[in-house]
Tab-separated table of C-alpha atoms and ligand atoms in Angstrom:
chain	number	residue	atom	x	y	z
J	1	UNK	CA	0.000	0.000	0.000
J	2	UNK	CA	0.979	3.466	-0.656
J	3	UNK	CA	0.103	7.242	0.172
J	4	UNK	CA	0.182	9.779	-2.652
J	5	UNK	CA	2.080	12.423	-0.415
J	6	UNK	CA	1.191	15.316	-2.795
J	7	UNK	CA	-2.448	14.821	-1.880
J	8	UNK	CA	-2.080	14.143	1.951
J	9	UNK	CA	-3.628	16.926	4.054
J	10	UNK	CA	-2.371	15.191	7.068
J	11	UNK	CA	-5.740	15.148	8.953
J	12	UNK	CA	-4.372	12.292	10.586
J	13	UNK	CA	-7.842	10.204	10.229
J	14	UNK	CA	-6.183	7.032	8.461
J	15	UNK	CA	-3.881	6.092	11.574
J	16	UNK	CA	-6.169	4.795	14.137
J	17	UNK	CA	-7.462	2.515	10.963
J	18	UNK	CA	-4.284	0.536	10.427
J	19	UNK	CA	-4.490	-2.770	12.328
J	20	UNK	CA	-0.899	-3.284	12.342
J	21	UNK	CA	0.371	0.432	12.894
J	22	UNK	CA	2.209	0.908	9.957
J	23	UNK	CA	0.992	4.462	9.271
J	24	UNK	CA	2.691	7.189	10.876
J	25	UNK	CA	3.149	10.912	10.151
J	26	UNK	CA	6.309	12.543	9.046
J	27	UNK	CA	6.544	16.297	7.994
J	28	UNK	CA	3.157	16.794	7.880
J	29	UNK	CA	2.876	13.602	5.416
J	30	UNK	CA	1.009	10.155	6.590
J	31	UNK	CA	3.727	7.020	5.320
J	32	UNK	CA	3.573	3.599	5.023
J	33	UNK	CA	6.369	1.379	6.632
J	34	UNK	CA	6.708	-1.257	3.489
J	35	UNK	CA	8.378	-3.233	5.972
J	36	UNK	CA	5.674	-3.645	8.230
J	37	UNK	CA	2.234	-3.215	6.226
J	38	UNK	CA	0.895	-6.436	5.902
J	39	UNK	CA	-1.075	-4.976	2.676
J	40	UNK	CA	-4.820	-5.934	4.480
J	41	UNK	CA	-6.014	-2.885	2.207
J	42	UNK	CA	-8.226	-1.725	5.588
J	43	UNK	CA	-7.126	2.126	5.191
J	44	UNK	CA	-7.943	1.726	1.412
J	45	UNK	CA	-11.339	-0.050	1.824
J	46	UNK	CA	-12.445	2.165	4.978
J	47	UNK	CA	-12.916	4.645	2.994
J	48	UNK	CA	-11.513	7.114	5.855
J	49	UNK	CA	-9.103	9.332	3.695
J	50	UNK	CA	-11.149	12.298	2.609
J	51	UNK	CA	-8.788	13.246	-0.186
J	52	UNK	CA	-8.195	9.183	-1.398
J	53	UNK	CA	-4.545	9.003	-0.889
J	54	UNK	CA	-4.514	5.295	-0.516
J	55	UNK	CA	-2.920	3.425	-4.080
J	56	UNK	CA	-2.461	-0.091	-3.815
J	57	UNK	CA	-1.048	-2.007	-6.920
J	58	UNK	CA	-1.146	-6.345	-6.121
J	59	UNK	CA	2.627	-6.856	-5.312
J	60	UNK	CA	4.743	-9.604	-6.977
J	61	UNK	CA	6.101	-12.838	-5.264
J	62	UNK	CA	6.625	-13.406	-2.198
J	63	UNK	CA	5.017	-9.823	-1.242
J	64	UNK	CA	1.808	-10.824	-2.954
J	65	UNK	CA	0.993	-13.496	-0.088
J	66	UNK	CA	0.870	-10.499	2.064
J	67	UNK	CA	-3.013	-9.775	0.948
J	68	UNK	CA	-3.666	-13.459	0.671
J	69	UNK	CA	-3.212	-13.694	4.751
J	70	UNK	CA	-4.277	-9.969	5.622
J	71	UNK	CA	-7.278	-9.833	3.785
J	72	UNK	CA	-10.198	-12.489	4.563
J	73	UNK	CA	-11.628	-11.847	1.385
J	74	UNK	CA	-8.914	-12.829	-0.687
J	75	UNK	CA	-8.835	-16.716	-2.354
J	76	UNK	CA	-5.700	-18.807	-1.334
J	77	UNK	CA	-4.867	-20.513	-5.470
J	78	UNK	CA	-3.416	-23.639	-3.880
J	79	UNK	CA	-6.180	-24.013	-1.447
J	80	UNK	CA	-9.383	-22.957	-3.444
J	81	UNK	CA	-10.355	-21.197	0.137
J	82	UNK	CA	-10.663	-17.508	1.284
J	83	UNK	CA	-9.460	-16.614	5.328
J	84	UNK	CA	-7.022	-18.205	7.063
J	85	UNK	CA	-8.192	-21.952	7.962
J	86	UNK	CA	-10.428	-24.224	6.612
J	87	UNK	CA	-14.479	-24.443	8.004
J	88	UNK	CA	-12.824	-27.396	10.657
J	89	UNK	CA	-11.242	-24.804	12.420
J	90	UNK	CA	-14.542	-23.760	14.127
J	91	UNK	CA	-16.698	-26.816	13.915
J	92	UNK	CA	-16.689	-30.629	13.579
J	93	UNK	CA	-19.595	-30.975	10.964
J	94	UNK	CA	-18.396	-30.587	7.487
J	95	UNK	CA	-16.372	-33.517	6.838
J	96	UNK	CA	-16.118	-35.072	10.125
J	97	UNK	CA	-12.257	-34.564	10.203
J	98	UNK	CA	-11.715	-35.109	14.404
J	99	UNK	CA	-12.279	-38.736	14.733
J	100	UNK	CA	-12.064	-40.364	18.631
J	101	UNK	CA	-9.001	-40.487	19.956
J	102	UNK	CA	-7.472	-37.954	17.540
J	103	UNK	CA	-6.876	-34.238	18.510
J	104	UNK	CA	-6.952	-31.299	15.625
J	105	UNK	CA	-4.737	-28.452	16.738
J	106	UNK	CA	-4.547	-24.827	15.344
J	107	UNK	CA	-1.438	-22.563	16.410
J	108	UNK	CA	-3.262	-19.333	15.411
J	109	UNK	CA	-0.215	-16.305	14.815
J	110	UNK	CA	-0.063	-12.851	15.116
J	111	UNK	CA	-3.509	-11.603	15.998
J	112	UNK	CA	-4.366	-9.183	17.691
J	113	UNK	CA	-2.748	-6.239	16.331
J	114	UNK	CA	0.556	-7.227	15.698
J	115	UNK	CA	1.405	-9.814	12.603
J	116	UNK	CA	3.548	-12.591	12.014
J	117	UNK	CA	5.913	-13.103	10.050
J	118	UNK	CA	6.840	-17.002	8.687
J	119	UNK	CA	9.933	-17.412	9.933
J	120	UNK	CA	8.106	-17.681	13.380
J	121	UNK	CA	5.225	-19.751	11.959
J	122	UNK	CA	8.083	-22.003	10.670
J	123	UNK	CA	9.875	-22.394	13.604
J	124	UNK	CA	6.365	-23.832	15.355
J	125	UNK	CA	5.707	-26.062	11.929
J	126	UNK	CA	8.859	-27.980	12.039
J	127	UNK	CA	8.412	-28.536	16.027
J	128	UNK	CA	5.450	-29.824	15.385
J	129	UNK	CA	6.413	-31.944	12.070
J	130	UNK	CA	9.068	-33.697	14.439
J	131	UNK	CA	6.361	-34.754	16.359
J	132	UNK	CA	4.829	-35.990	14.114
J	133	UNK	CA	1.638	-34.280	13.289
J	134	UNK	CA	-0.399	-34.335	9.900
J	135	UNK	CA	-0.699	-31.104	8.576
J	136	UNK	CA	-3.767	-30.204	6.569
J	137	UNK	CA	-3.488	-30.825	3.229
J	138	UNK	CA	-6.338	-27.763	2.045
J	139	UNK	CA	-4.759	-24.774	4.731
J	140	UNK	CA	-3.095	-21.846	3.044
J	141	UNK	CA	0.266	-22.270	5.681
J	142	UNK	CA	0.583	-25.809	4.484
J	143	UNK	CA	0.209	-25.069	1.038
J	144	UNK	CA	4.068	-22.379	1.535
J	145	UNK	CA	5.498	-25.617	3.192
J	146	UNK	CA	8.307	-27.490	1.253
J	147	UNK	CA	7.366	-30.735	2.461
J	148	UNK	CA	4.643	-31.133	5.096
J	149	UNK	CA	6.554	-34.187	7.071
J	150	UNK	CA	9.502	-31.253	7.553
J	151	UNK	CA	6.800	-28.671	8.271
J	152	UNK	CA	9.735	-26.351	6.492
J	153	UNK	CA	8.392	-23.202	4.915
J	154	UNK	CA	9.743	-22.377	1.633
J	155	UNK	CA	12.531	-20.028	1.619
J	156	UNK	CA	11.337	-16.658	-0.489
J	157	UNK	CA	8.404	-16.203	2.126
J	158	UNK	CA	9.833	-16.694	5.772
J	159	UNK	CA	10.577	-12.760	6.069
J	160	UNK	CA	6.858	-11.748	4.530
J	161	UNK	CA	4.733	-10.167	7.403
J	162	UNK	CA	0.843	-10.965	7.426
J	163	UNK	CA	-1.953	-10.077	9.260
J	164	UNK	CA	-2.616	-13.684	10.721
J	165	UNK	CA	-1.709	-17.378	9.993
J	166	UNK	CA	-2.842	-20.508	11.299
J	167	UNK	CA	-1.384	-23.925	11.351
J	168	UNK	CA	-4.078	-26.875	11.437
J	169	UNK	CA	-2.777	-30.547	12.108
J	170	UNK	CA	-3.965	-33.679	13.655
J	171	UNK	CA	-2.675	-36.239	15.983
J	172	UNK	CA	-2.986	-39.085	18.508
J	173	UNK	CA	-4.532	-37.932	21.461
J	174	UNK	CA	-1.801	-39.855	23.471
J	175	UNK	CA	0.398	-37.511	21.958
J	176	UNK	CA	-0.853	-34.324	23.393
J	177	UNK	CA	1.521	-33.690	26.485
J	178	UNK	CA	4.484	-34.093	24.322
J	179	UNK	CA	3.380	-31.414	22.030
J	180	UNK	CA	2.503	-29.274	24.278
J	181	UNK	CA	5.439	-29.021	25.837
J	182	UNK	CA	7.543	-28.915	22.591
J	183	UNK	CA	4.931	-25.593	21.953
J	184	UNK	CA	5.736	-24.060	25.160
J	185	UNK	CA	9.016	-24.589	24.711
J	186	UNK	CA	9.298	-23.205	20.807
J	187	UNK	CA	7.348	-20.262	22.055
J	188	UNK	CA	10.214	-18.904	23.890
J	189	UNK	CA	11.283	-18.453	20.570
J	190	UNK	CA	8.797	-16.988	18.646
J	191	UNK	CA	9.231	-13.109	18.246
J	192	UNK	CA	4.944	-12.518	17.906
J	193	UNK	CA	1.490	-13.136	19.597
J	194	UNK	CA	0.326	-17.130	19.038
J	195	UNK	CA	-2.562	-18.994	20.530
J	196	UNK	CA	-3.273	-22.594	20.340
J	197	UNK	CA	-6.907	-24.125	19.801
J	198	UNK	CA	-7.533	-27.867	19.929
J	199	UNK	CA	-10.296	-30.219	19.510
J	200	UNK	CA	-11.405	-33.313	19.896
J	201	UNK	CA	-14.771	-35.597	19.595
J	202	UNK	CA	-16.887	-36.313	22.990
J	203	UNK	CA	-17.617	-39.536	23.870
J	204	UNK	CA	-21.083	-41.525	23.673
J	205	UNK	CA	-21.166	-40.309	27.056
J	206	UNK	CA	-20.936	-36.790	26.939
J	207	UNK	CA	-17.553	-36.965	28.538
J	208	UNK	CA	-14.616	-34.752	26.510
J	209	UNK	CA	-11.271	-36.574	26.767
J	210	UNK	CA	-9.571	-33.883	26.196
J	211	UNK	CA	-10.521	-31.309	28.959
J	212	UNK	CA	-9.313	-33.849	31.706
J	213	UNK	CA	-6.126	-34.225	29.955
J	214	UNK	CA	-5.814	-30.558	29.878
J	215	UNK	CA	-6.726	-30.350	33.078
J	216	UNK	CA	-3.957	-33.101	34.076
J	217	UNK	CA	-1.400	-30.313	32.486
J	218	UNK	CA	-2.695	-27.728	34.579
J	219	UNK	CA	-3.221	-25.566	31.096
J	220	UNK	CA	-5.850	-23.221	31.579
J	221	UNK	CA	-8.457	-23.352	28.455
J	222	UNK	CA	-11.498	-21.646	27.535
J	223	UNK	CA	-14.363	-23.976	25.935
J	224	UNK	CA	-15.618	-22.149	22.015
J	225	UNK	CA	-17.852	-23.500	19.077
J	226	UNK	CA	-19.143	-22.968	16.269
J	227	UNK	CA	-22.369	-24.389	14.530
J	228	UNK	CA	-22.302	-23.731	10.588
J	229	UNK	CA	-25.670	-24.522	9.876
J	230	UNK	CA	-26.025	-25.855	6.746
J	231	UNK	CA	-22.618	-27.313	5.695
J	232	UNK	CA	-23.516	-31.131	6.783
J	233	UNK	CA	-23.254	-33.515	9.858
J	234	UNK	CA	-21.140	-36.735	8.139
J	235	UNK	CA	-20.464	-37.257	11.933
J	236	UNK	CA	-24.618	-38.605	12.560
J	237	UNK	CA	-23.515	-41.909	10.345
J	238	UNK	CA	-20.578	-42.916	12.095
S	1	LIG	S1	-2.651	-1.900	3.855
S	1	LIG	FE1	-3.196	-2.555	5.944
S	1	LIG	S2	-1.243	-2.741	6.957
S	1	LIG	FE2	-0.855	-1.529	5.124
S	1	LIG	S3	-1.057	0.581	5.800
S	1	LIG	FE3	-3.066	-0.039	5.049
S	1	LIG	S4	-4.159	-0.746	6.873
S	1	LIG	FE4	-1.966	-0.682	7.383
S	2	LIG	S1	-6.484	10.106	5.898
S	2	LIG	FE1	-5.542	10.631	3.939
S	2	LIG	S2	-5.194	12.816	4.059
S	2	LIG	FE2	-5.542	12.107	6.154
S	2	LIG	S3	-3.467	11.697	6.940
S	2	LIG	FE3	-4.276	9.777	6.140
S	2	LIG	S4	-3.506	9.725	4.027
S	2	LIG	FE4	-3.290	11.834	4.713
């Protein structure tokens, strides 16, 4: 993104708007820090410059994947999906993906307010990739991964910033303590925000597997769902 800076009447309105504060004021002229826009397009698509300063041009690899993870309303190619992480993210009931027994995991980066970049969503992938996981196949962070049993993200990106990224994966439940400490370990490391969702399937008796295990860990969680009406329930024929 960029600010025509003979147009700017530095009202000062735009700055508030930028989700990653990259817009600042210098002599009297808002700029853009290229390094650290993520190119979400927010300022642009507010509509909050009076004078429409905002110019943004779609950048060329690796720059382009910029908009791809800032901007919810842009399609991933390789995955065929807009936003971050696939519909599983938020519920069990599209393709029944969290069998019993297995845990899905999301390592969710940068949000709120401050980005990621992939060289610290790499450094979690390959931690977990030596543990095993499965990555899945249709998210937009395993798509930029040179081989998913590495977890390695491909070179040319690892120094892009984006808004958010998210890491989905799967696993035997049995393997959940030793991934969880590799996390908090790797975290020590990780120069942003990340949070980590998981999931699993209840039992026929209403009992959840994994809250007592989480509970073993002493790991303090906080119980969300998500219903999307609509999309199926392959899990009422198993
Ligand atoms: S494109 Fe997004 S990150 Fe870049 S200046 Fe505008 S609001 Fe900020
Ligand atoms: S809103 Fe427009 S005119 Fe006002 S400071 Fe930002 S770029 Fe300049």
């Amino acid at each position: 993104m960029k600010i025509d800076p003979d147009v700017c009447i530095s009202c000062e309105l735009c700055l508030p708007y930028c989700p990653v504060s990259a817009i600042s004021m210098q002599d009297d002229v808002a700029v853009i820090d290229q390094e650290e826009c993520v190119d979400c397009q927010v300022c642009l698509k507010s509509g909050v410059c009076p004078v429409d300063c905002f110019i943004f041009e779609p950048a060329p690899w690796p720059r382009s994947i910029r908009t791809v993870f800032s901007d919810p309303r842009t399609e991933h190619k390789a995955t065929g999906i807009a936003g971050r992480g696939t519909e599983e993210m938020k519920t069990n009931d599209v393709t029944g993906r969290f069998q019993r027994g297995w845990v899905g995991m999301g390592c969710e980066f940068g949000r709120p307010g401050v980005g990621a970049r992939f060289y610290d969503i790499d450094k979690v992938a390959r931690v977990l990739a030596s543990h095993g996981v499965e990555f899945e196949p249709k998210n937009p962070v395993t798509a930029l991964m040179e081989d998913p049993k590495t977890g390695k993200i491909q070179e040319d990106v690892l120094n892009e910033k984006v808004l958010s990224g998210i890491i989905e994966c799967l696993f035997p439940i049995e393997n959940l303590k030793d991934i969880m400490d590799a996390l908090k370990e790797v975290a020590r490391e990780v120069d942003t925000v990340f949070s980590v969702e998981v999931i699993n399937r209840a039992d026929p008796d209403g009992s959840y597997p994994l809250r007592k295990l989480l509970e073993e860990m002493n790991i303090p969680y906080y119980i969300n769902g998500k219903q999307t009406v609509g999309l199926g329930r392959p899990l009422a024929d198993v």
